[in-house]
Amino acid sequence: MLAPYRAIFAVPGTRGFSTAGLIGRMPLSMLGIGIVTMISQVTGRYELAGGLTATLALAAAAIGPQVSRLVDRHGQRRVLRPAAVLTVSAVAALLVCVRLGAPDWTLFCCAVLAGATPSMGSMVRARWAVIYQGSPALHAAYSYESVMDEVCFIVGPIVSIGLSTAWFPEAGPLLAAVCLAVGVFWLTAQRATEPVPHPPEHHTGGSVLRSAGLRVLVTTFTCTGAIFGGVDVVTVAFAQEHGHKAAASMVLAVYALGSCAAGMVFGLVRPRGRAPRRFVLGVCAMAVSMIPLQLVGNLPVLAVALFVAGLSVAPTMVTTMALVEQLVPRAKLTEGMTWTSTGLAVGVALGSSAAGSVVDAAGAAAGYAVPGAAGAAAAVVAFLGYRRLRPAPEREEPQADERDEHDRRDDYVA
């Protein structure tokens, strides 16, 4: 059953860069929650903690695509290492400022600079795209990376919160910075699988966001991010109202576990139909899965509902990355993938803020209306933008004889 996953690692170097990417993307789930835990322990000011994490998310949304754009032009090694040095230095400065009780504005300055964090998931997927370009094996590779994303979100917050509470407040963000440094320098040391930068003439035409199809994906992912951000905040509040706040992390881990399981299974099958249709169906499934959350009355039922909701997440993410690979020119693939992550990050920030306001005003149960509304908005955007999800001319799907050749090559590798 696991033959598709074994096959993708038959190419030398794939295990190394995938593992490095897993380590390097751990800050995605560790840094923000680590800052919240650190600030709340040191100062007790949750408003400051929320402001810093929102600043970090918005800075990453603004800077991240520009870092990836430079990667497409100059290569991963030349760009990622300076970006990682800047991010790690900014996080270190933030920890020192917190320890010394520096003014709030210094903390926000550090959070802005920490937004230069590279999108490690995009870097790894770009390497897979070069190796398995046009091959069905790319589906298994993208599915595997989506599973690794969920592993990060299952393990990262638990480790970050645990270290900051059991050791010292700065331990969680500190480990996140160490993971970024190790992951980036290990990944960029693997030159054999690094995508070769395209000539300057391939980078004309401005930002890849000029693609109407990519704008549909980014807008949809902004709404999807609001689902995730809203679910996180409301679930914590829901658990607290029921007297089991500590159980919130386990319930949210069940949400990620559902996505992880679905992503693993999705990678074992060859999807049918065209990617745009699968994308719309996946987004609609995510929207529908938010309906049971409006009816839950206790934590066990909530955990079951979130597990079911998670089943539609990873397959939709995998299909989205496949669409990005079709929609944007090859010379701008890393930037295109990063824009989807940017939309997701902005949505998480917006969903968290909106959910917090609703919870404060009407209670935790009413807060699940926020991810419900976000899911409905995502479905509407995906449906209305369906016809714009057409591949770029250079990314048209291969003809039948070409697909047969890819199938024969995959069978040989397996």
Coordinates of C-alpha atoms in Angstrom, one line a residue:
M1 CA 0.0 0.0 0.0
L2 CA 2.9 2.4 0.7
A3 CA 4.6 1.7 -2.6
P4 CA 3.8 5.2 -4.0
Y5 CA 5.6 6.8 -1.0
R6 CA 8.6 4.4 -1.3
A7 CA 8.8 5.2 -5.0
I8 CA 9.2 8.9 -4.6
F9 CA 12.2 8.4 -2.3
A10 CA 14.0 6.2 -4.8
V11 CA 15.7 9.3 -6.3
P12 CA 19.0 10.1 -4.4
G13 CA 18.8 13.1 -2.1
T14 CA 15.0 13.2 -1.7
R15 CA 15.1 11.9 1.9
G16 CA 17.6 14.5 2.9
F17 CA 15.9 17.6 1.6
S18 CA 12.5 16.4 2.8
T19 CA 13.8 15.8 6.3
A20 CA 15.5 19.2 6.3
G21 CA 12.3 20.8 5.1
L22 CA 10.4 19.2 7.9
I23 CA 12.8 20.6 10.6
G24 CA 12.9 24.0 8.9
R25 CA 9.2 24.4 8.8
M26 CA 8.6 23.6 12.5
P27 CA 8.6 27.4 13.3
L28 CA 5.4 27.6 11.3
S29 CA 3.6 26.0 14.2
M30 CA 6.0 26.8 17.1
L31 CA 7.0 30.4 16.9
G32 CA 3.6 32.2 17.2
I33 CA 2.3 30.0 20.0
G34 CA 5.7 30.2 21.6
I35 CA 5.6 34.0 21.7
V36 CA 2.1 34.0 23.1
T37 CA 3.2 31.6 25.9
M38 CA 6.4 33.5 26.6
I39 CA 4.7 37.0 26.8
S40 CA 1.8 35.7 28.9
Q41 CA 4.2 34.1 31.4
V42 CA 6.6 37.1 31.6
T43 CA 4.1 40.0 31.5
G44 CA 0.6 38.5 31.8
R45 CA -0.4 40.8 28.9
Y46 CA -2.4 38.7 26.4
E47 CA -3.2 41.8 24.4
L48 CA 0.5 42.4 23.8
A49 CA 1.0 38.7 23.0
G50 CA -1.8 38.8 20.4
G51 CA -0.5 42.0 18.9
L52 CA 3.0 40.5 18.5
T53 CA 1.7 37.3 16.8
A54 CA -0.5 39.3 14.5
T55 CA 2.4 41.5 13.6
L56 CA 4.6 38.4 12.9
A57 CA 1.9 36.9 10.7
L58 CA 1.3 40.1 8.7
A59 CA 5.1 40.7 8.3
A60 CA 5.5 37.1 7.0
A61 CA 2.6 37.7 4.6
A62 CA 4.3 40.8 3.2
I63 CA 7.9 39.6 3.2
G64 CA 7.6 35.9 2.5
P65 CA 6.5 36.1 -1.2
Q66 CA 9.3 38.5 -1.9
V67 CA 11.9 36.1 -0.4
S68 CA 10.5 33.3 -2.6
R69 CA 10.6 35.6 -5.6
L70 CA 14.3 36.2 -5.0
V71 CA 14.7 32.4 -4.6
D72 CA 13.2 31.9 -8.1
R73 CA 15.7 34.5 -9.5
H74 CA 18.9 33.6 -7.6
G75 CA 18.5 30.1 -6.1
Q76 CA 17.7 28.7 -2.7
R77 CA 21.2 28.8 -1.2
R78 CA 21.9 32.4 -2.0
V79 CA 18.7 33.7 -0.6
L80 CA 17.6 31.4 2.2
R81 CA 20.7 31.6 4.2
P82 CA 20.7 35.4 4.6
A83 CA 16.9 35.3 5.2
A84 CA 17.4 32.7 7.9
V85 CA 20.2 34.7 9.6
L86 CA 17.9 37.8 9.7
T87 CA 15.0 35.8 11.1
V88 CA 17.1 34.0 13.8
S89 CA 18.8 37.3 14.8
A90 CA 15.4 39.0 15.1
V91 CA 14.0 36.2 17.2
A92 CA 17.1 36.3 19.4
A93 CA 16.7 40.0 19.8
L94 CA 13.1 39.6 20.7
L95 CA 14.0 37.1 23.5
V96 CA 16.6 39.4 24.9
C97 CA 14.2 42.4 24.8
V98 CA 11.6 40.4 26.7
R99 CA 14.1 39.2 29.3
L100 CA 15.4 42.7 29.8
G101 CA 11.9 44.3 29.9
A102 CA 12.5 46.5 26.9
P103 CA 9.8 48.9 25.6
D104 CA 7.0 47.4 23.6
W105 CA 8.0 49.1 20.4
T106 CA 11.3 47.1 20.4
L107 CA 9.3 43.9 20.5
F108 CA 7.2 44.9 17.6
C109 CA 10.3 45.8 15.5
C110 CA 11.8 42.4 16.2
A111 CA 8.5 40.7 15.2
V112 CA 8.5 42.6 11.9
L113 CA 12.1 41.5 11.0
A114 CA 11.2 37.9 12.0
G115 CA 8.6 38.0 9.2
A116 CA 11.5 37.2 6.8
T117 CA 11.1 33.5 7.7
P118 CA 11.3 31.5 4.4
S119 CA 8.4 29.3 3.3
M120 CA 10.2 26.0 3.8
G121 CA 7.2 24.0 2.6
S122 CA 7.3 25.9 -0.8
M123 CA 11.1 25.3 -1.1
V124 CA 10.7 21.5 -0.6
R125 CA 7.7 21.3 -2.9
A126 CA 9.7 23.2 -5.6
R127 CA 12.4 20.5 -5.4
W128 CA 9.8 17.7 -5.8
A129 CA 8.3 19.6 -8.8
V130 CA 11.6 19.6 -10.6
I131 CA 12.3 15.9 -9.9
Y132 CA 8.8 14.6 -10.9
Q133 CA 7.6 17.3 -13.3
G134 CA 4.7 16.0 -15.3
S135 CA 4.7 12.7 -13.5
P136 CA 1.8 11.2 -11.4
A137 CA 4.5 10.6 -8.7
L138 CA 4.3 14.4 -7.9
H139 CA 0.8 13.8 -6.4
A140 CA 2.3 11.3 -3.9
A141 CA 5.1 13.8 -3.1
Y142 CA 2.7 16.7 -2.5
S143 CA 0.5 14.4 -0.3
Y144 CA 3.5 13.4 1.7
E145 CA 4.5 17.0 2.3
S146 CA 1.0 17.9 3.4
V147 CA 1.1 15.0 5.9
M148 CA 4.4 16.5 7.2
D149 CA 2.7 19.9 7.5
E150 CA 0.1 18.3 9.8
V151 CA 2.8 16.6 11.8
C152 CA 4.3 20.0 12.4
F153 CA 1.0 21.3 13.7
I154 CA 0.4 18.3 15.9
V155 CA 3.9 18.2 17.5
G156 CA 5.0 21.9 17.3
P157 CA 2.6 23.6 19.6
I158 CA 2.8 20.8 22.2
V159 CA 6.6 21.0 22.3
S160 CA 6.7 24.8 22.2
I161 CA 4.2 25.3 25.0
G162 CA 5.7 22.5 27.0
L163 CA 9.2 23.9 26.9
S164 CA 8.1 27.4 27.7
T165 CA 6.1 26.3 30.7
A166 CA 8.3 23.6 32.1
W167 CA 11.8 25.0 31.4
F168 CA 11.9 28.8 30.9
P169 CA 9.5 31.2 29.1
E170 CA 11.8 31.8 26.1
A171 CA 12.5 28.1 25.4
G172 CA 9.7 27.6 22.9
P173 CA 10.6 30.5 20.5
L174 CA 14.3 29.7 21.0
L175 CA 13.8 26.1 19.8
A176 CA 11.8 27.4 16.8
A177 CA 14.7 29.6 15.8
V178 CA 17.2 26.7 16.1
C179 CA 14.9 24.5 14.0
L180 CA 14.8 27.2 11.3
A181 CA 18.6 27.6 11.3
V182 CA 19.3 23.8 11.1
G183 CA 16.6 23.2 8.5
V184 CA 17.7 26.0 6.2
F185 CA 21.4 25.3 6.3
W186 CA 20.9 21.6 5.9
L187 CA 18.5 22.1 3.0
T188 CA 20.8 24.6 1.2
A189 CA 23.8 22.3 1.7
Q190 CA 22.1 19.8 -0.7
R191 CA 23.0 21.4 -4.0
A192 CA 22.2 18.4 -6.2
T193 CA 18.4 18.7 -5.9
E194 CA 18.3 22.5 -5.7
P195 CA 16.2 24.0 -8.6
V196 CA 18.3 25.9 -11.0
P197 CA 17.3 29.5 -11.3
H198 CA 15.8 30.5 -14.6
P199 CA 17.4 33.1 -16.9
P200 CA 16.4 36.8 -16.2
E201 CA 14.2 36.9 -19.3
H202 CA 11.9 34.3 -17.7
H203 CA 11.1 36.6 -14.8
T204 CA 9.5 39.4 -16.8
G205 CA 5.9 40.4 -16.3
G206 CA 5.9 41.4 -12.7
S207 CA 4.4 39.5 -9.8
V208 CA 2.9 36.0 -10.4
L209 CA -0.3 37.4 -8.8
R210 CA -1.2 38.7 -12.2
S211 CA -2.5 35.2 -12.8
A212 CA -6.3 35.3 -12.3
G213 CA -6.3 31.7 -11.3
L214 CA -3.7 32.2 -8.6
R215 CA -5.7 35.1 -7.3
V216 CA -8.7 32.8 -6.9
L217 CA -6.5 30.3 -5.0
V218 CA -5.0 33.0 -2.7
T219 CA -8.4 34.5 -1.9
T220 CA -9.9 31.1 -1.3
F221 CA -7.0 30.2 1.0
T222 CA -7.5 33.5 2.9
C223 CA -11.0 32.3 3.7
T224 CA -9.7 28.9 4.5
G225 CA -7.1 30.4 6.9
A226 CA -10.0 32.1 8.7
I227 CA -11.5 28.7 9.3
F228 CA -8.3 27.4 10.9
G229 CA -7.7 30.6 13.0
G230 CA -11.3 30.7 14.1
V231 CA -11.4 27.0 15.1
D232 CA -8.2 27.4 17.1
V233 CA -9.4 30.3 19.2
V234 CA -13.0 29.1 19.7
T235 CA -11.9 25.6 20.6
V236 CA -9.6 27.0 23.4
A237 CA -12.5 29.1 24.7
F238 CA -14.9 26.2 24.4
A239 CA -12.7 23.9 26.4
Q240 CA -12.2 26.7 29.1
E241 CA -15.9 27.1 29.4
H242 CA -16.3 23.4 30.0
G243 CA -13.6 23.5 32.7
H244 CA -10.9 21.6 30.7
K245 CA -8.7 24.3 29.0
A246 CA -5.7 22.0 29.0
A247 CA -7.6 19.6 26.7
A248 CA -7.9 22.2 24.0
S249 CA -4.5 21.3 22.6
M250 CA -5.4 17.6 22.4
V251 CA -8.7 18.4 20.7
L252 CA -6.9 20.6 18.1
A253 CA -4.4 17.8 17.6
V254 CA -7.3 15.5 16.7
Y255 CA -8.3 18.1 14.0
A256 CA -4.8 17.9 12.5
L257 CA -4.8 14.1 12.9
G258 CA -7.8 13.8 10.7
S259 CA -6.1 15.9 8.0
C260 CA -2.9 13.8 8.4
A261 CA -4.8 10.5 7.9
A262 CA -6.7 11.8 4.9
G263 CA -3.5 13.1 3.3
M264 CA -1.8 9.8 3.7
V265 CA -4.6 7.9 2.1
F266 CA -5.0 10.5 -0.6
G267 CA -1.4 10.1 -1.7
L268 CA -2.0 6.3 -2.2
V269 CA -4.6 6.8 -4.9
R270 CA -4.5 8.4 -8.3
P271 CA -7.1 11.2 -8.2
R272 CA -9.8 11.2 -10.9
G273 CA -11.0 14.2 -12.8
R274 CA -9.4 17.6 -13.4
A275 CA -7.7 19.5 -10.6
P276 CA -10.0 22.6 -10.7
R277 CA -13.0 20.4 -10.1
R278 CA -11.4 18.5 -7.2
F279 CA -10.4 21.8 -5.7
V280 CA -13.9 23.2 -5.7
L281 CA -15.3 20.0 -4.3
G282 CA -12.7 19.9 -1.6
V283 CA -13.4 23.5 -0.5
C284 CA -17.1 22.8 -0.5
A285 CA -16.5 19.8 1.7
M286 CA -14.5 21.9 4.1
A287 CA -17.4 24.4 4.3
V288 CA -19.9 21.6 4.9
S289 CA -17.7 20.1 7.7
M290 CA -18.1 23.3 9.7
I291 CA -21.9 22.8 10.1
P292 CA -21.7 20.1 12.9
L293 CA -19.5 22.5 14.9
Q294 CA -22.5 24.8 15.4
L295 CA -24.3 22.0 17.2
V296 CA -21.7 20.5 19.6
G297 CA -22.3 20.5 23.3
N298 CA -19.3 18.8 24.9
L299 CA -15.6 18.1 24.2
P300 CA -15.8 14.5 23.1
V301 CA -18.4 15.4 20.5
L302 CA -16.3 18.3 19.4
A303 CA -13.3 16.1 19.0
V304 CA -15.2 13.8 16.7
A305 CA -16.6 16.7 14.7
L306 CA -13.1 18.2 14.3
F307 CA -11.6 14.8 13.2
V308 CA -14.3 14.5 10.5
A309 CA -13.7 18.2 9.5
G310 CA -10.0 17.5 9.2
L311 CA -10.5 14.8 6.6
S312 CA -11.1 17.3 3.9
V313 CA -8.2 19.6 4.7
A314 CA -5.1 17.8 3.4
P315 CA -6.6 16.5 0.1
T316 CA -7.7 20.1 -0.7
M317 CA -4.2 21.4 0.1
V318 CA -2.6 18.8 -2.1
T319 CA -4.9 19.7 -5.0
T320 CA -4.2 23.4 -4.5
M321 CA -0.4 22.8 -4.8
A322 CA -1.0 20.8 -7.9
L323 CA -3.1 23.7 -9.3
V324 CA -0.3 26.2 -8.5
E325 CA 2.1 24.0 -10.3
Q326 CA -0.2 24.2 -13.4
L327 CA -1.2 27.9 -13.2
V328 CA 2.1 29.7 -12.8
P329 CA 5.2 29.7 -15.1
R330 CA 8.0 27.3 -14.0
A331 CA 10.3 30.2 -13.4
K332 CA 8.0 31.6 -10.7
L333 CA 6.8 28.4 -9.0
T334 CA 8.3 29.0 -5.6
E335 CA 6.7 32.5 -5.4
G336 CA 3.3 31.1 -6.5
M337 CA 3.4 28.4 -3.8
T338 CA 4.3 31.0 -1.2
W339 CA 1.4 33.3 -2.1
T340 CA -1.0 30.5 -1.2
S341 CA 0.7 30.1 2.2
T342 CA 0.5 33.9 2.6
G343 CA -3.2 33.9 2.0
L344 CA -3.5 31.2 4.6
A345 CA -1.5 33.2 7.1
V346 CA -3.5 36.3 6.6
G347 CA -6.7 34.4 7.0
V348 CA -5.6 32.8 10.2
A349 CA -4.9 36.2 11.7
L350 CA -8.3 37.6 10.5
G351 CA -10.2 34.5 11.7
S352 CA -8.5 34.5 15.1
S353 CA -9.3 38.2 15.6
A354 CA -12.9 37.8 14.5
A355 CA -13.5 34.6 16.6
G356 CA -12.0 36.3 19.7
S357 CA -14.4 39.2 19.3
V358 CA -17.5 36.9 18.9
V359 CA -16.4 34.8 21.9
D360 CA -16.1 37.8 24.1
A361 CA -19.5 39.1 23.0
A362 CA -21.6 36.0 22.8
G363 CA -19.7 33.0 24.2
A364 CA -17.6 30.1 22.8
A365 CA -20.5 28.2 21.2
A366 CA -21.5 31.2 19.1
G367 CA -17.8 31.6 18.1
Y368 CA -18.0 28.6 15.7
A369 CA -20.2 30.8 13.5
V370 CA -16.9 32.5 12.4
P371 CA -15.3 29.4 10.8
G372 CA -18.7 28.5 9.4
A373 CA -19.0 31.8 7.7
A374 CA -15.4 31.6 6.5
G375 CA -16.1 28.2 5.0
A376 CA -19.1 29.5 3.1
A377 CA -17.1 32.4 1.8
A378 CA -14.3 30.0 0.6
A379 CA -16.9 27.9 -1.2
V380 CA -18.4 30.9 -2.9
V381 CA -15.0 32.2 -4.1
A382 CA -13.9 28.8 -5.4
F383 CA -17.2 28.3 -7.2
L384 CA -17.2 31.7 -8.8
G385 CA -13.5 31.5 -9.8
Y386 CA -13.7 27.9 -11.2
R387 CA -13.4 28.9 -14.8
R388 CA -10.2 30.9 -14.1
L389 CA -8.4 27.9 -12.9
R390 CA -6.9 27.0 -16.3
P391 CA -3.3 25.9 -16.6
A392 CA -0.7 28.3 -18.1
P393 CA 0.1 27.5 -21.7
E394 CA 3.4 25.8 -20.8
R395 CA 1.6 23.7 -18.1
E396 CA -1.1 22.1 -20.3
E397 CA -1.7 18.5 -19.2
P398 CA 0.2 15.9 -21.2
Q399 CA -1.4 13.9 -24.0
A400 CA -2.4 10.3 -23.5
D401 CA 0.9 8.9 -24.9
E402 CA 2.9 11.2 -22.6
R403 CA 0.9 10.0 -19.6
D404 CA 1.5 6.4 -20.6
E405 CA 5.3 7.1 -20.7
H406 CA 5.1 8.7 -17.2
D407 CA 3.2 5.7 -15.9
R408 CA 5.8 3.3 -17.3
R409 CA 8.5 5.3 -15.7
D410 CA 6.7 5.3 -12.3
D411 CA 6.1 1.5 -12.5
Y412 CA 9.9 1.0 -13.2
V413 CA 10.8 3.1 -10.2
A414 CA 8.3 1.3 -8.0

